[in-house]
Amino acid sequence: SNEFMLFNDYYSWFADTLDKIEHINNINWIVKPHPSSMMYNEVGEVKEIVNSYSGHIKLVPDDLSTSSIFNIAKTVVTISGTVGIEAACMGIKPLIAGDATYRGFDIAVEPNSKEEYFNILENIKHYSFVANEKEKNIARAIIYWLHEASFINSKIFQKKSFLPGSTNKDILYQKIDFYNNILMSIENNNPKEDNFYQTVK
């Protein structure tokens, strides 16, 4: 799903990162599973893997929200996750290992090789991950664009997303409702006059 990643896939990144940080034991590492893991039948996978590592690598408690992490973390480590741009909005530059939508704006630490990535992890205490006000404002503009401004106003295609934590069955019913709404909208509106059609054209 990414044009550029330092690793072959998400699993390789996760496993190789854990292997590296297991030997960096002067840092407390907190791992948070992706909120959409249920959608990919991965519930419990991350917990099982993390529990096989040393005590300074811990799984985040289920009731700890991501926003709470920003109050205690020096940085967040991700390939291209939304958590990275959220951290930047809160004044923490993320360490990213891929082509995130927010890469190239000087709001993240962006290694260009695995070697550089692992070197940053090994020396993480010596790096500054503090985002200044200008960088925070850039991050806020990007997150606004990604979640609001980039959606074309349309009478036929309403803005729709599937919430993390939804079950596959819930998502199926949400999709059926969404498609039924599109069909009704097409019947009640001229698609060629719709803003979405005009913009694509």
PDB file of C-alpha atoms in Angstrom:
ATOM      1  CA  SER A   1       0.000   0.000   0.000  1.00  0.00           C
ATOM      2  CA  ASN A   2       3.042   2.277   0.179  1.00  0.00           C
ATOM      3  CA  GLU A   3       5.213   3.435  -2.703  1.00  0.00           C
ATOM      4  CA  PHE A   4       8.257   3.347  -0.446  1.00  0.00           C
ATOM      5  CA  MET A   5       9.001   1.320   2.677  1.00  0.00           C
ATOM      6  CA  LEU A   6      12.309   0.504   4.339  1.00  0.00           C
ATOM      7  CA  PHE A   7      11.044  -3.052   4.878  1.00  0.00           C
ATOM      8  CA  ASN A   8       9.405  -5.604   2.605  1.00  0.00           C
ATOM      9  CA  ASP A   9       6.124  -5.484   4.524  1.00  0.00           C
ATOM     10  CA  TYR A  10       4.550  -4.427   7.821  1.00  0.00           C
ATOM     11  CA  TYR A  11       5.308  -7.716   9.542  1.00  0.00           C
ATOM     12  CA  SER A  12       9.030  -7.531   8.666  1.00  0.00           C
ATOM     13  CA  TRP A  13       9.152  -3.979  10.012  1.00  0.00           C
ATOM     14  CA  PHE A  14       7.406  -4.982  13.237  1.00  0.00           C
ATOM     15  CA  ALA A  15       9.477  -8.127  13.866  1.00  0.00           C
ATOM     16  CA  ASP A  16      12.824  -6.517  12.957  1.00  0.00           C
ATOM     17  CA  THR A  17      12.048  -3.466  15.100  1.00  0.00           C
ATOM     18  CA  LEU A  18      11.216  -5.644  18.118  1.00  0.00           C
ATOM     19  CA  ASP A  19      14.399  -7.676  17.585  1.00  0.00           C
ATOM     20  CA  LYS A  20      16.400  -4.431  17.616  1.00  0.00           C
ATOM     21  CA  ILE A  21      14.751  -2.728  20.591  1.00  0.00           C
ATOM     22  CA  GLU A  22      14.967  -5.859  22.725  1.00  0.00           C
ATOM     23  CA  HIS A  23      18.668  -4.983  23.078  1.00  0.00           C
ATOM     24  CA  ILE A  24      17.971  -1.300  23.820  1.00  0.00           C
ATOM     25  CA  ASN A  25      16.923  -1.905  27.406  1.00  0.00           C
ATOM     26  CA  ASN A  26      17.487   1.578  28.824  1.00  0.00           C
ATOM     27  CA  ILE A  27      14.225   2.676  27.167  1.00  0.00           C
ATOM     28  CA  ASN A  28      10.643   1.688  27.928  1.00  0.00           C
ATOM     29  CA  TRP A  29       9.024   0.647  24.649  1.00  0.00           C
ATOM     30  CA  ILE A  30       5.226   0.641  24.494  1.00  0.00           C
ATOM     31  CA  VAL A  31       3.518  -1.188  21.623  1.00  0.00           C
ATOM     32  CA  LYS A  32      -0.018  -0.355  20.513  1.00  0.00           C
ATOM     33  CA  PRO A  33      -1.752  -2.683  18.038  1.00  0.00           C
ATOM     34  CA  HIS A  34      -3.399  -1.054  15.040  1.00  0.00           C
ATOM     35  CA  PRO A  35      -7.015  -0.131  15.884  1.00  0.00           C
ATOM     36  CA  SER A  36      -8.232  -1.879  12.719  1.00  0.00           C
ATOM     37  CA  SER A  37      -6.644  -5.237  13.593  1.00  0.00           C
ATOM     38  CA  MET A  38     -10.115  -6.753  13.994  1.00  0.00           C
ATOM     39  CA  MET A  39     -10.835  -5.998  10.330  1.00  0.00           C
ATOM     40  CA  TYR A  40      -7.867  -8.150   9.302  1.00  0.00           C
ATOM     41  CA  ASN A  41      -8.442 -11.045  11.730  1.00  0.00           C
ATOM     42  CA  GLU A  42      -5.313 -10.040  13.695  1.00  0.00           C
ATOM     43  CA  VAL A  43      -6.788  -9.625  17.171  1.00  0.00           C
ATOM     44  CA  GLY A  44      -4.323 -10.954  19.751  1.00  0.00           C
ATOM     45  CA  GLU A  45      -1.465 -11.415  17.250  1.00  0.00           C
ATOM     46  CA  VAL A  46       0.517  -8.391  18.420  1.00  0.00           C
ATOM     47  CA  LYS A  47      -0.020  -9.259  22.090  1.00  0.00           C
ATOM     48  CA  GLU A  48       1.293 -12.782  21.541  1.00  0.00           C
ATOM     49  CA  ILE A  49       4.409 -11.499  19.772  1.00  0.00           C
ATOM     50  CA  VAL A  50       5.121  -8.720  22.296  1.00  0.00           C
ATOM     51  CA  ASN A  51       4.758 -11.108  25.243  1.00  0.00           C
ATOM     52  CA  SER A  52       7.608 -13.199  23.869  1.00  0.00           C
ATOM     53  CA  TYR A  53      10.037 -10.272  24.340  1.00  0.00           C
ATOM     54  CA  SER A  54      11.790  -8.749  27.338  1.00  0.00           C
ATOM     55  CA  GLY A  55      10.109  -6.811  30.112  1.00  0.00           C
ATOM     56  CA  HIS A  56      11.021  -3.338  28.821  1.00  0.00           C
ATOM     57  CA  ILE A  57       8.750  -3.933  25.784  1.00  0.00           C
ATOM     58  CA  LYS A  58       5.127  -3.695  26.901  1.00  0.00           C
ATOM     59  CA  LEU A  59       1.737  -3.817  25.248  1.00  0.00           C
ATOM     60  CA  VAL A  60      -0.433  -0.762  25.776  1.00  0.00           C
ATOM     61  CA  PRO A  61      -3.407  -1.447  28.081  1.00  0.00           C
ATOM     62  CA  ASP A  62      -6.695  -1.744  26.175  1.00  0.00           C
ATOM     63  CA  ASP A  63      -8.193   1.267  27.944  1.00  0.00           C
ATOM     64  CA  LEU A  64      -5.295   3.658  27.186  1.00  0.00           C
ATOM     65  CA  SER A  65      -6.197   6.036  24.366  1.00  0.00           C
ATOM     66  CA  THR A  66      -3.655   7.129  21.777  1.00  0.00           C
ATOM     67  CA  SER A  67      -4.020  10.746  22.932  1.00  0.00           C
ATOM     68  CA  SER A  68      -2.749   9.731  26.393  1.00  0.00           C
ATOM     69  CA  ILE A  69       0.451   8.363  24.843  1.00  0.00           C
ATOM     70  CA  PHE A  70       1.366  11.818  23.528  1.00  0.00           C
ATOM     71  CA  ASN A  71       1.680  13.045  27.126  1.00  0.00           C
ATOM     72  CA  ILE A  72       4.385  10.514  27.986  1.00  0.00           C
ATOM     73  CA  ALA A  73       6.156   9.512  24.743  1.00  0.00           C
ATOM     74  CA  LYS A  74       9.404  10.902  23.385  1.00  0.00           C
ATOM     75  CA  THR A  75       8.336   9.810  19.897  1.00  0.00           C
ATOM     76  CA  VAL A  76       6.147   7.310  18.065  1.00  0.00           C
ATOM     77  CA  VAL A  77       7.500   4.789  15.573  1.00  0.00           C
ATOM     78  CA  THR A  78       5.418   3.814  12.541  1.00  0.00           C
ATOM     79  CA  ILE A  79       5.733   3.130   8.840  1.00  0.00           C
ATOM     80  CA  SER A  80       3.090   5.571   7.679  1.00  0.00           C
ATOM     81  CA  GLY A  81       0.330   5.443  10.272  1.00  0.00           C
ATOM     82  CA  THR A  82      -2.050   8.222  11.205  1.00  0.00           C
ATOM     83  CA  VAL A  83      -0.529   8.123  14.701  1.00  0.00           C
ATOM     84  CA  GLY A  84       2.534   9.845  13.194  1.00  0.00           C
ATOM     85  CA  ILE A  85       0.673  12.908  11.956  1.00  0.00           C
ATOM     86  CA  GLU A  86      -1.362  13.007  15.188  1.00  0.00           C
ATOM     87  CA  ALA A  87       1.895  13.029  17.178  1.00  0.00           C
ATOM     88  CA  ALA A  88       3.263  15.873  15.050  1.00  0.00           C
ATOM     89  CA  CYS A  89       0.106  17.887  15.735  1.00  0.00           C
ATOM     90  CA  MET A  90       0.820  17.397  19.439  1.00  0.00           C
ATOM     91  CA  GLY A  91       4.454  18.529  19.122  1.00  0.00           C
ATOM     92  CA  ILE A  92       6.190  15.123  18.738  1.00  0.00           C
ATOM     93  CA  LYS A  93       8.006  14.321  15.515  1.00  0.00           C
ATOM     94  CA  PRO A  94       7.378  10.666  14.629  1.00  0.00           C
ATOM     95  CA  LEU A  95      10.037   8.250  13.373  1.00  0.00           C
ATOM     96  CA  ILE A  96       8.640   6.872  10.113  1.00  0.00           C
ATOM     97  CA  ALA A  97       9.847   3.914   8.061  1.00  0.00           C
ATOM     98  CA  GLY A  98       7.859   4.505   4.899  1.00  0.00           C
ATOM     99  CA  ASP A  99       6.210   6.881   2.484  1.00  0.00           C
ATOM    100  CA  ALA A 100       3.648   8.438   4.792  1.00  0.00           C
ATOM    101  CA  THR A 101       1.292  11.055   3.383  1.00  0.00           C
ATOM    102  CA  TYR A 102       3.088  13.535   5.643  1.00  0.00           C
ATOM    103  CA  ARG A 103       6.626  12.603   4.546  1.00  0.00           C
ATOM    104  CA  GLY A 104       8.719  15.446   3.137  1.00  0.00           C
ATOM    105  CA  PHE A 105       7.260  18.267   5.238  1.00  0.00           C
ATOM    106  CA  ASP A 106       9.978  18.307   7.930  1.00  0.00           C
ATOM    107  CA  ILE A 107       7.507  17.205  10.594  1.00  0.00           C
ATOM    108  CA  ALA A 108       8.902  13.671  10.961  1.00  0.00           C
ATOM    109  CA  VAL A 109      12.272  11.939  11.319  1.00  0.00           C
ATOM    110  CA  GLU A 110      12.661  10.174   7.958  1.00  0.00           C
ATOM    111  CA  PRO A 111      15.509   7.650   7.645  1.00  0.00           C
ATOM    112  CA  ASN A 112      16.340   6.603   4.084  1.00  0.00           C
ATOM    113  CA  SER A 113      17.677   3.135   4.873  1.00  0.00           C
ATOM    114  CA  LYS A 114      17.243   0.338   7.392  1.00  0.00           C
ATOM    115  CA  GLU A 115      20.723   1.071   8.724  1.00  0.00           C
ATOM    116  CA  GLU A 116      19.811   4.705   9.392  1.00  0.00           C
ATOM    117  CA  TYR A 117      16.495   3.643  10.959  1.00  0.00           C
ATOM    118  CA  PHE A 118      18.176   1.187  13.330  1.00  0.00           C
ATOM    119  CA  ASN A 119      20.888   3.725  14.172  1.00  0.00           C
ATOM    120  CA  ILE A 120      18.220   6.231  15.225  1.00  0.00           C
ATOM    121  CA  LEU A 121      16.569   3.589  17.422  1.00  0.00           C
ATOM    122  CA  GLU A 122      19.902   2.724  19.046  1.00  0.00           C
ATOM    123  CA  ASN A 123      20.634   6.393  19.748  1.00  0.00           C
ATOM    124  CA  ILE A 124      17.102   7.536  20.378  1.00  0.00           C
ATOM    125  CA  LYS A 125      18.030   9.307  23.640  1.00  0.00           C
ATOM    126  CA  HIS A 126      20.306  11.662  21.694  1.00  0.00           C
ATOM    127  CA  TYR A 127      17.697  12.695  19.115  1.00  0.00           C
ATOM    128  CA  SER A 128      15.263  15.548  19.492  1.00  0.00           C
ATOM    129  CA  PHE A 129      11.724  14.782  18.381  1.00  0.00           C
ATOM    130  CA  VAL A 130      10.252  18.118  19.438  1.00  0.00           C
ATOM    131  CA  ALA A 131       8.144  19.864  16.796  1.00  0.00           C
ATOM    132  CA  ASN A 132       8.044  23.663  16.960  1.00  0.00           C
ATOM    133  CA  GLU A 133       4.881  25.756  16.461  1.00  0.00           C
ATOM    134  CA  LYS A 134       5.412  26.120  12.694  1.00  0.00           C
ATOM    135  CA  GLU A 135       5.853  22.341  12.322  1.00  0.00           C
ATOM    136  CA  LYS A 136       2.783  21.662  14.470  1.00  0.00           C
ATOM    137  CA  ASN A 137       0.737  24.024  12.285  1.00  0.00           C
ATOM    138  CA  ILE A 138       1.978  22.269   9.129  1.00  0.00           C
ATOM    139  CA  ALA A 139       0.930  18.934  10.662  1.00  0.00           C
ATOM    140  CA  ARG A 140      -2.491  20.326  11.553  1.00  0.00           C
ATOM    141  CA  ALA A 141      -2.972  21.621   7.999  1.00  0.00           C
ATOM    142  CA  ILE A 142      -2.025  18.202   6.593  1.00  0.00           C
ATOM    143  CA  ILE A 143      -4.363  16.272   8.882  1.00  0.00           C
ATOM    144  CA  TYR A 144      -7.178  18.687   8.028  1.00  0.00           C
ATOM    145  CA  TRP A 145      -6.556  18.123   4.322  1.00  0.00           C
ATOM    146  CA  LEU A 146      -6.403  14.332   4.717  1.00  0.00           C
ATOM    147  CA  HIS A 147      -9.614  14.011   6.713  1.00  0.00           C
ATOM    148  CA  GLU A 148     -11.738  16.927   5.555  1.00  0.00           C
ATOM    149  CA  ALA A 149     -10.634  19.179   2.715  1.00  0.00           C
ATOM    150  CA  SER A 150      -9.622  16.462   0.227  1.00  0.00           C
ATOM    151  CA  PHE A 151     -13.158  15.048   0.071  1.00  0.00           C
ATOM    152  CA  ILE A 152     -15.106  16.354  -2.905  1.00  0.00           C
ATOM    153  CA  ASN A 153     -18.552  17.653  -2.022  1.00  0.00           C
ATOM    154  CA  SER A 154     -21.008  15.332  -3.760  1.00  0.00           C
ATOM    155  CA  LYS A 155     -24.736  14.656  -3.593  1.00  0.00           C
ATOM    156  CA  ILE A 156     -24.144  11.093  -4.783  1.00  0.00           C
ATOM    157  CA  PHE A 157     -21.021   9.928  -2.929  1.00  0.00           C
ATOM    158  CA  GLN A 158     -21.253  10.923   0.708  1.00  0.00           C
ATOM    159  CA  LYS A 159     -18.122  10.946   2.840  1.00  0.00           C
ATOM    160  CA  LYS A 160     -17.906   7.519   4.446  1.00  0.00           C
ATOM    161  CA  SER A 161     -15.382   5.730   6.607  1.00  0.00           C
ATOM    162  CA  PHE A 162     -15.449   2.519   8.602  1.00  0.00           C
ATOM    163  CA  LEU A 163     -14.590   2.991  12.240  1.00  0.00           C
ATOM    164  CA  PRO A 164     -11.742   1.013  13.789  1.00  0.00           C
ATOM    165  CA  GLY A 165     -13.158  -1.672  16.014  1.00  0.00           C
ATOM    166  CA  SER A 166     -16.056  -2.471  13.664  1.00  0.00           C
ATOM    167  CA  THR A 167     -16.555  -6.159  13.075  1.00  0.00           C
ATOM    168  CA  ASN A 168     -16.477  -7.587   9.557  1.00  0.00           C
ATOM    169  CA  LYS A 169     -20.240  -8.135   9.812  1.00  0.00           C
ATOM    170  CA  ASP A 170     -20.810  -4.504  10.877  1.00  0.00           C
ATOM    171  CA  ILE A 171     -18.684  -3.263   7.978  1.00  0.00           C
ATOM    172  CA  LEU A 172     -20.595  -5.461   5.508  1.00  0.00           C
ATOM    173  CA  TYR A 173     -23.906  -3.934   6.621  1.00  0.00           C
ATOM    174  CA  GLN A 174     -22.406  -0.427   6.539  1.00  0.00           C
ATOM    175  CA  LYS A 175     -21.205  -1.026   2.965  1.00  0.00           C
ATOM    176  CA  ILE A 176     -24.617  -2.334   1.852  1.00  0.00           C
ATOM    177  CA  ASP A 177     -26.292   0.776   3.339  1.00  0.00           C
ATOM    178  CA  PHE A 178     -23.669   2.987   1.699  1.00  0.00           C
ATOM    179  CA  TYR A 179     -24.209   1.415  -1.736  1.00  0.00           C
ATOM    180  CA  ASN A 180     -28.008   1.607  -1.360  1.00  0.00           C
ATOM    181  CA  ASN A 181     -27.658   5.325  -0.572  1.00  0.00           C
ATOM    182  CA  ILE A 182     -25.525   5.802  -3.700  1.00  0.00           C
ATOM    183  CA  LEU A 183     -28.168   4.048  -5.841  1.00  0.00           C
ATOM    184  CA  MET A 184     -30.962   6.239  -4.385  1.00  0.00           C
ATOM    185  CA  SER A 185     -28.828   9.354  -4.905  1.00  0.00           C
ATOM    186  CA  ILE A 186     -28.228   8.447  -8.553  1.00  0.00           C
ATOM    187  CA  GLU A 187     -31.970   7.995  -9.067  1.00  0.00           C
ATOM    188  CA  ASN A 188     -32.715  11.385  -7.486  1.00  0.00           C
ATOM    189  CA  ASN A 189     -29.875  13.400  -9.050  1.00  0.00           C
ATOM    190  CA  ASN A 190     -28.311  13.758 -12.480  1.00  0.00           C
ATOM    191  CA  PRO A 191     -24.844  12.156 -12.023  1.00  0.00           C
ATOM    192  CA  LYS A 192     -23.350  14.261 -14.835  1.00  0.00           C
ATOM    193  CA  GLU A 193     -24.247  17.431 -12.971  1.00  0.00           C
ATOM    194  CA  ASP A 194     -22.734  16.207  -9.704  1.00  0.00           C
ATOM    195  CA  ASN A 195     -19.641  17.969  -8.386  1.00  0.00           C
ATOM    196  CA  PHE A 196     -17.768  14.649  -8.119  1.00  0.00           C
ATOM    197  CA  TYR A 197     -18.373  13.838 -11.795  1.00  0.00           C
ATOM    198  CA  GLN A 198     -17.405  17.336 -12.885  1.00  0.00           C
ATOM    199  CA  THR A 199     -14.212  17.294 -10.814  1.00  0.00           C
ATOM    200  CA  VAL A 200     -13.120  13.876 -12.108  1.00  0.00           C
ATOM    201  CA  LYS A 201     -13.932  14.947 -15.687  1.00  0.00           C
TER     202      LYS A 201
END
